[in-house]
Amino acid sequence: MTVMTKEITAVRAEKGLISPLIIIGILFFIFGFVTWLSAVLIPYLQIACELNNFQSYLVAFAFYISYFVMGVPSGWLLKITGFKKGMSIGLLLVAVGSLLFIPAALNRQYTLFLFGLFVQGAGLTVLQTASNPYVTILGPKESAARRISFMGICNGIAGAIAPVILGAVILNDADALKNKLSSLNATQKIIELNDLAGKVILPYSIITLILIVLAAIIYFSTLPELNEEELDEGVEVLEKTTKTSVFQFPHLMIGVLVLFGYTGVEVIAGNSIIGYGAYQGIPLATAKFFTSFTLISMLVGYLVGIVCIPKYFSQETALKSSAVLGILFAVLAILSSGIISVVFVALLGLANSLMWPSIWPLAIAGLGKFTKTGSSLLVMAISGAAVLPLLYGYIADHVNAQQAYWMVIPCYLAVGYYAVAGHKVGKKNT
């Protein structure tokens, strides 16, 4: 046993896992809060900046494409800074992105809003790259999905709260404003839209301050630093001597592709439901709460994961069941109408809940010294949330918002394949 291993063991023996997991849980709360604000920003900016569906889904694209752009650089950054300092840097980047919303709102500049979202996403990329493997490493790999499910609860609670809070501020009387705009002349219309754009200034100023404070708390916290080289001790000798590149782990590469599709459908379920409710004839005053219902469905799934994995069923079984539920709820959403159809879209949150915490540990299993690099690739796969919602918006514009949900079916089929066979490819004794 090396010195580093002894140190880590001593820290765990002295403080256990509770304190580090609470700190990481706070980070996951931030992930959820900042991420799911976009569900309200899409219909909000569609009104304020006069956008169609495709243009409004550039909100999701700008935010999530940063995961692809910054995935590998985040891995490099963490190799230099370590996990803890990297988390602080990530929080500061999110704060900078939030701060950019102020000049964007003052000038009603959609491109500046998008740039702010990109910077926010870049910060979250660093945070995700550090925190997800951190949670996986902090305990037995068999219960990794349970720990990540706990983090998912922190994420989901924040995600359920965020749209309600921001929606109450920026989408208040949105239906009346939409009706009013059609009767105004050009000058009056600009005044009303500028007032609407300015509503984001106060909430995002508060968010910026909170993020800066949290960055300082993480920096001075007692989080133990973990060294991924120690993980190589648990990998088979043959793997340690023959694997020279992260690309030699096919189960990881397949996992990256599956995660790309999964993150896309998760964001579609959360970000499209407000607009889809409006498409079904439900007023925005009511529909603005629908994303919270999707996140509440996810919370239920996370609770199931915490209680049942691995005691009652495995990560693989959870993933198989999730894929089946995703296909079932998507088909029912397409074949039904009105509030019933919206409910099935919200239930996609339940189907999606255990996919991330199950795919992640299966994909990084046995990577050893390639864990951080593999984690970076998986974080890059979050860019599926940039591409697929944009495709959904395009189909919604050219067909309709309901039929556009057919595109999620192949993604759920891919998740099912990974649960059954994909995570075993290239591994020994599987």
Short mmCIF file of C-alpha atoms in Angstrom, two decimals:
data_model
loop_
_atom_site.label_atom_id
_atom_site.label_comp_id
_atom_site.label_asym_id
_atom_site.label_seq_id
_atom_site.Cartn_x
_atom_site.Cartn_y
_atom_site.Cartn_z
CA MET A 1 0.00 0.00 0.00
CA THR A 2 1.43 3.37 -1.04
CA VAL A 3 1.65 6.51 1.05
CA MET A 4 -1.22 8.13 -0.87
CA THR A 5 -3.46 5.11 -0.35
CA LYS A 6 -2.70 5.17 3.38
CA GLU A 7 -3.52 8.87 3.54
CA ILE A 8 -6.84 8.40 1.75
CA THR A 9 -7.70 5.46 3.99
CA ALA A 10 -6.88 7.52 7.07
CA VAL A 11 -9.10 10.37 5.92
CA ARG A 12 -11.97 8.00 5.27
CA ALA A 13 -11.49 6.30 8.63
CA GLU A 14 -11.40 9.60 10.47
CA LYS A 15 -14.23 11.47 8.80
CA GLY A 16 -15.99 8.83 6.74
CA LEU A 17 -17.65 9.73 3.48
CA ILE A 18 -20.37 12.00 4.89
CA SER A 19 -18.52 15.33 4.90
CA PRO A 20 -17.09 15.04 1.35
CA LEU A 21 -20.42 13.82 -0.01
CA ILE A 22 -22.27 16.75 1.58
CA ILE A 23 -19.89 19.20 -0.10
CA ILE A 24 -20.22 17.42 -3.44
CA GLY A 25 -23.98 17.34 -2.89
CA ILE A 26 -23.97 21.14 -2.68
CA LEU A 27 -22.16 21.22 -6.02
CA PHE A 28 -24.75 18.95 -7.58
CA PHE A 29 -27.43 21.30 -6.25
CA ILE A 30 -25.68 24.10 -8.14
CA PHE A 31 -25.53 21.92 -11.29
CA GLY A 32 -29.27 21.37 -11.15
CA PHE A 33 -30.20 24.95 -10.34
CA VAL A 34 -28.13 26.57 -13.08
CA THR A 35 -28.81 23.86 -15.67
CA TRP A 36 -32.60 23.74 -15.40
CA LEU A 37 -32.99 27.51 -15.47
CA SER A 38 -32.69 27.05 -19.23
CA ALA A 39 -36.13 25.39 -19.26
CA VAL A 40 -37.61 28.80 -18.39
CA LEU A 41 -35.10 30.80 -20.43
CA ILE A 42 -36.20 29.10 -23.66
CA PRO A 43 -39.83 30.37 -23.65
CA TYR A 44 -38.72 33.62 -21.99
CA LEU A 45 -36.13 34.47 -24.64
CA GLN A 46 -38.48 33.26 -27.37
CA ILE A 47 -40.75 36.16 -26.37
CA ALA A 48 -38.12 38.73 -25.38
CA CYS A 49 -35.94 38.22 -28.45
CA GLU A 50 -38.73 37.23 -30.88
CA LEU A 51 -37.50 33.75 -31.79
CA ASN A 52 -38.94 30.64 -33.42
CA ASN A 53 -38.60 27.16 -31.84
CA PHE A 54 -35.30 26.35 -33.54
CA GLN A 55 -33.75 29.68 -32.56
CA SER A 56 -34.95 29.40 -28.96
CA TYR A 57 -33.35 25.95 -28.58
CA LEU A 58 -29.99 27.58 -29.27
CA VAL A 59 -30.22 28.26 -25.52
CA ALA A 60 -29.68 24.55 -24.89
CA PHE A 61 -27.13 24.34 -27.70
CA ALA A 62 -24.96 27.18 -26.37
CA PHE A 63 -25.07 25.81 -22.84
CA TYR A 64 -24.36 22.17 -23.58
CA ILE A 65 -21.98 22.47 -26.54
CA SER A 66 -19.46 23.85 -24.05
CA TYR A 67 -19.28 20.34 -22.57
CA PHE A 68 -17.88 19.13 -25.88
CA VAL A 69 -15.54 22.07 -26.37
CA MET A 70 -14.27 22.09 -22.78
CA GLY A 71 -14.35 18.36 -22.01
CA VAL A 72 -10.71 17.57 -22.77
CA PRO A 73 -9.34 20.95 -21.54
CA SER A 74 -11.17 20.28 -18.26
CA GLY A 75 -9.28 17.01 -17.89
CA TRP A 76 -6.00 18.81 -18.52
CA LEU A 77 -6.94 21.51 -16.01
CA LEU A 78 -7.71 18.94 -13.31
CA LYS A 79 -4.36 17.23 -13.87
CA ILE A 80 -2.72 20.57 -13.01
CA THR A 81 -5.02 21.82 -10.24
CA GLY A 82 -6.41 18.61 -8.74
CA PHE A 83 -10.06 18.01 -8.00
CA LYS A 84 -10.69 20.62 -5.28
CA LYS A 85 -9.10 23.67 -6.90
CA GLY A 86 -10.66 22.65 -10.20
CA MET A 87 -14.10 22.75 -8.60
CA SER A 88 -13.48 26.29 -7.34
CA ILE A 89 -12.37 27.41 -10.81
CA GLY A 90 -15.48 25.84 -12.30
CA LEU A 91 -17.74 27.74 -9.91
CA LEU A 92 -16.03 31.03 -10.78
CA LEU A 93 -16.55 30.36 -14.49
CA VAL A 94 -20.26 29.76 -13.89
CA ALA A 95 -20.32 33.06 -11.98
CA VAL A 96 -18.76 34.90 -14.94
CA GLY A 97 -21.33 33.41 -17.29
CA SER A 98 -24.15 34.49 -14.97
CA LEU A 99 -22.70 38.00 -14.77
CA LEU A 100 -22.86 38.29 -18.59
CA PHE A 101 -26.65 38.10 -18.39
CA ILE A 102 -26.70 41.66 -17.05
CA PRO A 103 -25.31 43.42 -20.17
CA ALA A 104 -27.21 40.92 -22.34
CA ALA A 105 -30.48 41.95 -20.68
CA LEU A 106 -29.68 45.67 -20.78
CA ASN A 107 -29.10 45.49 -24.52
CA ARG A 108 -31.55 42.64 -25.28
CA GLN A 109 -28.73 40.89 -27.14
CA TYR A 110 -29.54 37.25 -27.78
CA THR A 111 -25.97 36.44 -28.86
CA LEU A 112 -24.63 37.77 -25.55
CA PHE A 113 -27.18 35.66 -23.66
CA LEU A 114 -25.90 32.66 -25.61
CA PHE A 115 -22.28 33.50 -24.82
CA GLY A 116 -23.12 33.79 -21.13
CA LEU A 117 -24.75 30.36 -21.30
CA PHE A 118 -21.67 28.95 -23.01
CA VAL A 119 -19.40 30.28 -20.24
CA GLN A 120 -21.76 28.85 -17.62
CA GLY A 121 -21.59 25.49 -19.37
CA ALA A 122 -17.78 25.68 -19.47
CA GLY A 123 -17.70 26.12 -15.71
CA LEU A 124 -20.10 23.25 -15.17
CA THR A 125 -17.95 21.09 -17.45
CA VAL A 126 -15.02 21.53 -15.07
CA LEU A 127 -17.28 20.81 -12.10
CA GLN A 128 -18.80 17.71 -13.70
CA THR A 129 -15.41 16.36 -14.78
CA ALA A 130 -14.15 16.62 -11.21
CA SER A 131 -17.20 15.70 -9.16
CA ASN A 132 -18.61 12.65 -10.97
CA PRO A 133 -15.48 10.47 -10.71
CA TYR A 134 -14.95 11.88 -7.22
CA VAL A 135 -18.30 10.45 -6.10
CA THR A 136 -17.57 7.15 -7.85
CA ILE A 137 -14.13 6.81 -6.25
CA LEU A 138 -15.20 7.77 -2.72
CA GLY A 139 -16.66 4.34 -1.96
CA PRO A 140 -17.23 0.78 -3.22
CA LYS A 141 -17.85 0.65 -6.97
CA GLU A 142 -20.87 -1.65 -6.45
CA SER A 143 -22.75 1.18 -4.74
CA ALA A 144 -21.52 3.98 -7.02
CA ALA A 145 -24.92 4.31 -8.66
CA ARG A 146 -26.52 4.72 -5.22
CA ARG A 147 -24.12 7.56 -4.31
CA ILE A 148 -24.64 9.24 -7.67
CA SER A 149 -28.40 8.83 -7.16
CA PHE A 150 -28.02 10.76 -3.90
CA MET A 151 -26.26 13.47 -5.87
CA GLY A 152 -29.09 13.28 -8.36
CA ILE A 153 -31.54 14.11 -5.58
CA CYS A 154 -29.54 17.25 -4.78
CA ASN A 155 -29.51 18.03 -8.50
CA GLY A 156 -33.19 17.25 -8.94
CA ILE A 157 -34.39 19.28 -5.95
CA ALA A 158 -32.54 22.30 -7.31
CA GLY A 159 -33.84 21.60 -10.80
CA ALA A 160 -37.42 21.44 -9.54
CA ILE A 161 -37.04 24.69 -7.60
CA ALA A 162 -35.16 26.71 -10.22
CA PRO A 163 -37.85 26.94 -12.93
CA VAL A 164 -40.49 27.82 -10.33
CA ILE A 165 -38.41 30.66 -8.89
CA LEU A 166 -37.20 32.10 -12.19
CA GLY A 167 -40.53 31.47 -13.90
CA ALA A 168 -42.35 33.45 -11.21
CA VAL A 169 -40.01 36.39 -11.88
CA ILE A 170 -39.59 36.46 -15.65
CA LEU A 171 -42.70 34.69 -16.98
CA ASN A 172 -45.18 36.47 -14.76
CA ASP A 173 -48.11 37.63 -16.95
CA ALA A 174 -46.35 36.19 -20.03
CA ASP A 175 -49.66 35.18 -21.63
CA ALA A 176 -51.07 38.69 -21.28
CA LEU A 177 -47.85 40.18 -22.66
CA LYS A 178 -47.92 37.90 -25.72
CA ASN A 179 -51.47 39.01 -26.49
CA LYS A 180 -50.60 42.65 -25.85
CA LEU A 181 -47.56 42.68 -28.14
CA SER A 182 -49.63 41.98 -31.24
CA SER A 183 -51.55 45.25 -30.76
CA LEU A 184 -48.56 47.54 -30.10
CA ASN A 185 -46.66 49.69 -32.57
CA ALA A 186 -42.92 49.13 -33.09
CA THR A 187 -41.78 51.66 -30.48
CA GLN A 188 -44.16 50.45 -27.77
CA LYS A 189 -43.25 46.86 -28.54
CA ILE A 190 -39.53 47.55 -28.04
CA ILE A 191 -40.25 49.20 -24.68
CA GLU A 192 -42.27 46.21 -23.47
CA LEU A 193 -39.66 43.70 -24.66
CA ASN A 194 -36.83 45.67 -23.04
CA ASP A 195 -38.75 45.64 -19.75
CA LEU A 196 -39.20 41.88 -20.08
CA ALA A 197 -35.49 41.36 -20.82
CA GLY A 198 -34.53 43.37 -17.74
CA LYS A 199 -36.34 40.96 -15.43
CA VAL A 200 -33.37 38.57 -15.39
CA ILE A 201 -30.90 41.13 -14.01
CA LEU A 202 -31.74 40.77 -10.30
CA PRO A 203 -31.92 36.95 -10.14
CA TYR A 204 -28.69 36.48 -12.06
CA SER A 205 -26.89 39.08 -9.95
CA ILE A 206 -27.85 37.08 -6.85
CA ILE A 207 -26.75 33.83 -8.52
CA THR A 208 -23.36 35.37 -9.34
CA LEU A 209 -22.72 36.39 -5.73
CA ILE A 210 -23.72 32.97 -4.38
CA LEU A 211 -21.40 31.20 -6.82
CA ILE A 212 -18.41 33.35 -5.81
CA VAL A 213 -19.03 32.58 -2.13
CA LEU A 214 -19.33 28.84 -2.86
CA ALA A 215 -16.07 28.90 -4.84
CA ALA A 216 -14.30 30.27 -1.77
CA ILE A 217 -15.95 27.67 0.50
CA ILE A 218 -14.84 24.79 -1.73
CA TYR A 219 -11.31 26.17 -2.02
CA PHE A 220 -10.86 26.32 1.77
CA SER A 221 -12.79 23.11 2.50
CA THR A 222 -11.33 19.85 3.85
CA LEU A 223 -12.16 17.79 0.76
CA PRO A 224 -9.48 15.07 0.39
CA GLU A 225 -7.53 15.11 -2.87
CA LEU A 226 -7.71 11.80 -4.73
CA ASN A 227 -5.00 10.48 -7.04
CA GLU A 228 -6.30 8.47 -9.97
CA GLU A 229 -2.98 6.61 -10.27
CA GLU A 230 -3.97 4.71 -7.12
CA LEU A 231 -6.95 3.28 -8.96
CA ASP A 232 -4.62 1.33 -11.23
CA GLU A 233 -3.87 -1.01 -8.33
CA GLY A 234 -7.34 -2.55 -8.69
CA VAL A 235 -7.04 -3.19 -12.40
CA GLU A 236 -5.92 -6.52 -13.78
CA VAL A 237 -2.17 -6.74 -14.39
CA LEU A 238 -2.64 -7.53 -18.08
CA GLU A 239 -4.73 -4.38 -18.53
CA LYS A 240 -2.15 -2.26 -16.74
CA THR A 241 0.63 -3.46 -19.00
CA THR A 242 -1.20 -3.50 -22.35
CA LYS A 243 -3.52 -0.48 -22.28
CA THR A 244 -1.71 2.58 -23.55
CA SER A 245 -4.67 4.77 -24.53
CA VAL A 246 -8.12 5.54 -23.24
CA PHE A 247 -9.45 4.66 -26.69
CA GLN A 248 -8.51 1.02 -26.06
CA PHE A 249 -11.52 0.65 -23.74
CA PRO A 250 -14.46 -0.09 -26.08
CA HIS A 251 -16.98 -0.19 -23.23
CA LEU A 252 -16.03 3.43 -22.51
CA MET A 253 -16.34 4.50 -26.15
CA ILE A 254 -19.79 2.93 -26.44
CA GLY A 255 -20.72 4.53 -23.12
CA VAL A 256 -19.75 7.95 -24.50
CA LEU A 257 -22.09 7.50 -27.48
CA VAL A 258 -24.93 6.24 -25.29
CA LEU A 259 -24.47 9.11 -22.85
CA PHE A 260 -24.60 11.53 -25.81
CA GLY A 261 -28.05 10.24 -26.68
CA TYR A 262 -29.25 10.00 -23.09
CA THR A 263 -28.34 13.58 -22.16
CA GLY A 264 -30.14 14.76 -25.28
CA VAL A 265 -33.41 13.07 -24.37
CA GLU A 266 -33.14 14.15 -20.72
CA VAL A 267 -32.88 17.79 -21.71
CA ILE A 268 -35.61 17.44 -24.32
CA ALA A 269 -37.94 16.08 -21.62
CA GLY A 270 -37.16 18.97 -19.27
CA ASN A 271 -36.74 21.88 -21.67
CA SER A 272 -39.48 21.15 -24.19
CA ILE A 273 -42.34 20.46 -21.79
CA ILE A 274 -43.26 24.11 -21.16
CA GLY A 275 -43.53 24.86 -24.87
CA TYR A 276 -45.22 21.49 -25.42
CA GLY A 277 -47.81 22.36 -22.79
CA ALA A 278 -48.50 25.60 -24.68
CA TYR A 279 -48.77 23.58 -27.92
CA GLN A 280 -51.44 21.45 -26.20
CA GLY A 281 -53.39 24.62 -25.41
CA ILE A 282 -52.30 25.06 -21.79
CA PRO A 283 -51.58 28.69 -20.73
CA LEU A 284 -47.95 29.61 -20.01
CA ALA A 285 -49.04 30.69 -16.53
CA THR A 286 -49.62 27.00 -15.84
CA ALA A 287 -47.14 25.42 -18.24
CA LYS A 288 -44.17 27.27 -16.69
CA PHE A 289 -44.33 24.79 -13.78
CA PHE A 290 -44.18 21.65 -15.95
CA THR A 291 -40.38 21.33 -15.91
CA SER A 292 -40.60 21.01 -12.13
CA PHE A 293 -42.92 18.02 -12.59
CA THR A 294 -40.32 16.38 -14.84
CA LEU A 295 -37.66 16.97 -12.19
CA ILE A 296 -39.91 15.63 -9.44
CA SER A 297 -40.31 12.45 -11.50
CA MET A 298 -36.52 12.24 -11.63
CA LEU A 299 -36.34 12.66 -7.86
CA VAL A 300 -38.62 9.67 -7.40
CA GLY A 301 -36.27 7.62 -9.56
CA TYR A 302 -33.22 8.78 -7.61
CA LEU A 303 -34.87 7.70 -4.36
CA VAL A 304 -35.51 4.27 -5.88
CA GLY A 305 -31.82 4.10 -6.82
CA ILE A 306 -30.64 5.00 -3.32
CA VAL A 307 -32.89 2.43 -1.66
CA CYS A 308 -32.55 -0.41 -4.17
CA ILE A 309 -29.04 -0.27 -5.72
CA PRO A 310 -27.25 -2.64 -5.21
CA LYS A 311 -29.35 -4.27 -2.46
CA TYR A 312 -32.33 -5.28 -4.58
CA PHE A 313 -31.12 -4.87 -8.15
CA SER A 314 -27.93 -4.00 -10.01
CA GLN A 315 -26.94 -0.93 -12.00
CA GLU A 316 -27.41 -2.97 -15.17
CA THR A 317 -30.97 -3.93 -14.21
CA ALA A 318 -31.78 -0.31 -13.39
CA LEU A 319 -30.54 0.72 -16.81
CA LYS A 320 -32.59 -1.95 -18.63
CA SER A 321 -35.76 -0.92 -16.79
CA SER A 322 -35.10 2.76 -17.48
CA ALA A 323 -34.77 2.15 -21.22
CA VAL A 324 -38.07 0.24 -21.34
CA LEU A 325 -39.88 2.97 -19.38
CA GLY A 326 -38.42 5.66 -21.64
CA ILE A 327 -39.77 3.98 -24.78
CA LEU A 328 -43.17 3.33 -23.14
CA PHE A 329 -43.69 6.88 -21.86
CA ALA A 330 -42.51 8.47 -25.13
CA VAL A 331 -44.93 6.40 -27.22
CA LEU A 332 -47.83 7.15 -24.85
CA ALA A 333 -47.00 10.90 -24.97
CA ILE A 334 -47.17 10.77 -28.77
CA LEU A 335 -50.40 8.77 -28.91
CA SER A 336 -52.32 10.77 -26.26
CA SER A 337 -53.27 14.45 -26.10
CA GLY A 338 -53.80 17.37 -23.75
CA ILE A 339 -52.68 17.20 -20.15
CA ILE A 340 -52.40 13.39 -20.32
CA SER A 341 -49.77 13.68 -23.03
CA VAL A 342 -47.91 16.29 -20.98
CA VAL A 343 -47.95 13.96 -17.97
CA PHE A 344 -46.23 11.23 -20.00
CA VAL A 345 -43.55 13.71 -21.08
CA ALA A 346 -43.05 14.59 -17.40
CA LEU A 347 -42.77 10.87 -16.58
CA LEU A 348 -39.78 10.68 -18.92
CA GLY A 349 -37.98 12.21 -15.95
CA LEU A 350 -38.63 8.99 -14.03
CA ALA A 351 -37.30 6.91 -16.91
CA ASN A 352 -34.21 9.12 -17.23
CA SER A 353 -33.35 9.32 -13.53
CA LEU A 354 -31.21 6.19 -13.17
CA MET A 355 -29.54 6.37 -16.57
CA TRP A 356 -26.77 8.80 -15.68
CA PRO A 357 -25.89 7.15 -12.33
CA SER A 358 -25.86 3.74 -14.01
CA ILE A 359 -24.07 4.57 -17.28
CA TRP A 360 -21.28 6.57 -15.64
CA PRO A 361 -19.82 3.90 -13.29
CA LEU A 362 -20.24 1.19 -15.94
CA ALA A 363 -18.35 3.32 -18.46
CA ILE A 364 -15.37 4.25 -16.25
CA ALA A 365 -15.04 0.81 -14.64
CA GLY A 366 -11.46 -0.49 -14.89
CA LEU A 367 -9.96 2.64 -16.48
CA GLY A 368 -7.31 3.02 -13.76
CA LYS A 369 -4.92 5.82 -14.63
CA PHE A 370 -7.17 6.80 -17.55
CA THR A 371 -10.05 7.69 -15.22
CA LYS A 372 -9.76 11.47 -15.56
CA THR A 373 -9.39 11.27 -19.33
CA GLY A 374 -12.30 8.86 -19.58
CA SER A 375 -14.33 11.16 -17.38
CA SER A 376 -13.52 14.05 -19.72
CA LEU A 377 -14.82 12.07 -22.70
CA LEU A 378 -18.03 11.24 -20.85
CA VAL A 379 -18.49 14.88 -19.93
CA MET A 380 -17.97 15.80 -23.59
CA ALA A 381 -20.86 13.44 -24.37
CA ILE A 382 -23.15 15.84 -22.49
CA SER A 383 -23.04 17.84 -25.73
CA GLY A 384 -25.82 15.53 -26.85
CA ALA A 385 -27.97 17.91 -24.85
CA ALA A 386 -26.85 20.65 -27.25
CA VAL A 387 -27.50 18.82 -30.51
CA LEU A 388 -30.65 16.75 -29.91
CA PRO A 389 -32.88 19.50 -28.44
CA LEU A 390 -31.94 21.67 -31.42
CA LEU A 391 -33.06 18.83 -33.70
CA TYR A 392 -36.26 18.56 -31.66
CA GLY A 393 -36.89 22.29 -32.19
CA TYR A 394 -36.31 21.94 -35.94
CA ILE A 395 -38.77 19.04 -36.20
CA ALA A 396 -41.28 20.91 -34.03
CA ASP A 397 -41.12 23.88 -36.42
CA HIS A 398 -41.52 21.72 -39.55
CA VAL A 399 -43.90 19.00 -38.29
CA ASN A 400 -45.21 19.63 -34.78
CA ALA A 401 -44.05 19.54 -31.15
CA GLN A 402 -45.73 16.19 -30.46
CA GLN A 403 -44.46 14.16 -33.40
CA ALA A 404 -40.96 15.47 -32.70
CA TYR A 405 -40.83 13.16 -29.66
CA TRP A 406 -40.35 10.15 -31.96
CA MET A 407 -36.67 11.11 -32.08
CA VAL A 408 -36.10 9.99 -28.48
CA ILE A 409 -36.97 6.33 -29.18
CA PRO A 410 -33.63 5.36 -30.83
CA CYS A 411 -31.76 6.93 -27.90
CA TYR A 412 -33.62 4.77 -25.40
CA LEU A 413 -32.96 1.70 -27.54
CA ALA A 414 -29.23 2.52 -27.39
CA VAL A 415 -29.43 2.76 -23.59
CA GLY A 416 -31.09 -0.66 -23.51
CA TYR A 417 -28.29 -2.14 -25.63
CA TYR A 418 -25.64 -0.71 -23.31
CA ALA A 419 -27.39 -2.20 -20.29
CA VAL A 420 -27.59 -5.65 -21.87
CA ALA A 421 -24.29 -5.94 -23.73
CA GLY A 422 -22.53 -2.66 -24.49
CA HIS A 423 -20.93 -2.19 -21.08
CA LYS A 424 -19.29 -5.65 -21.37
CA VAL A 425 -17.55 -5.11 -24.71
CA GLY A 426 -13.79 -5.50 -24.40
CA LYS A 427 -13.86 -6.64 -20.79
CA LYS A 428 -12.54 -9.97 -19.51
CA ASN A 429 -14.72 -12.62 -17.88
CA THR A 430 -17.99 -11.01 -18.94
#
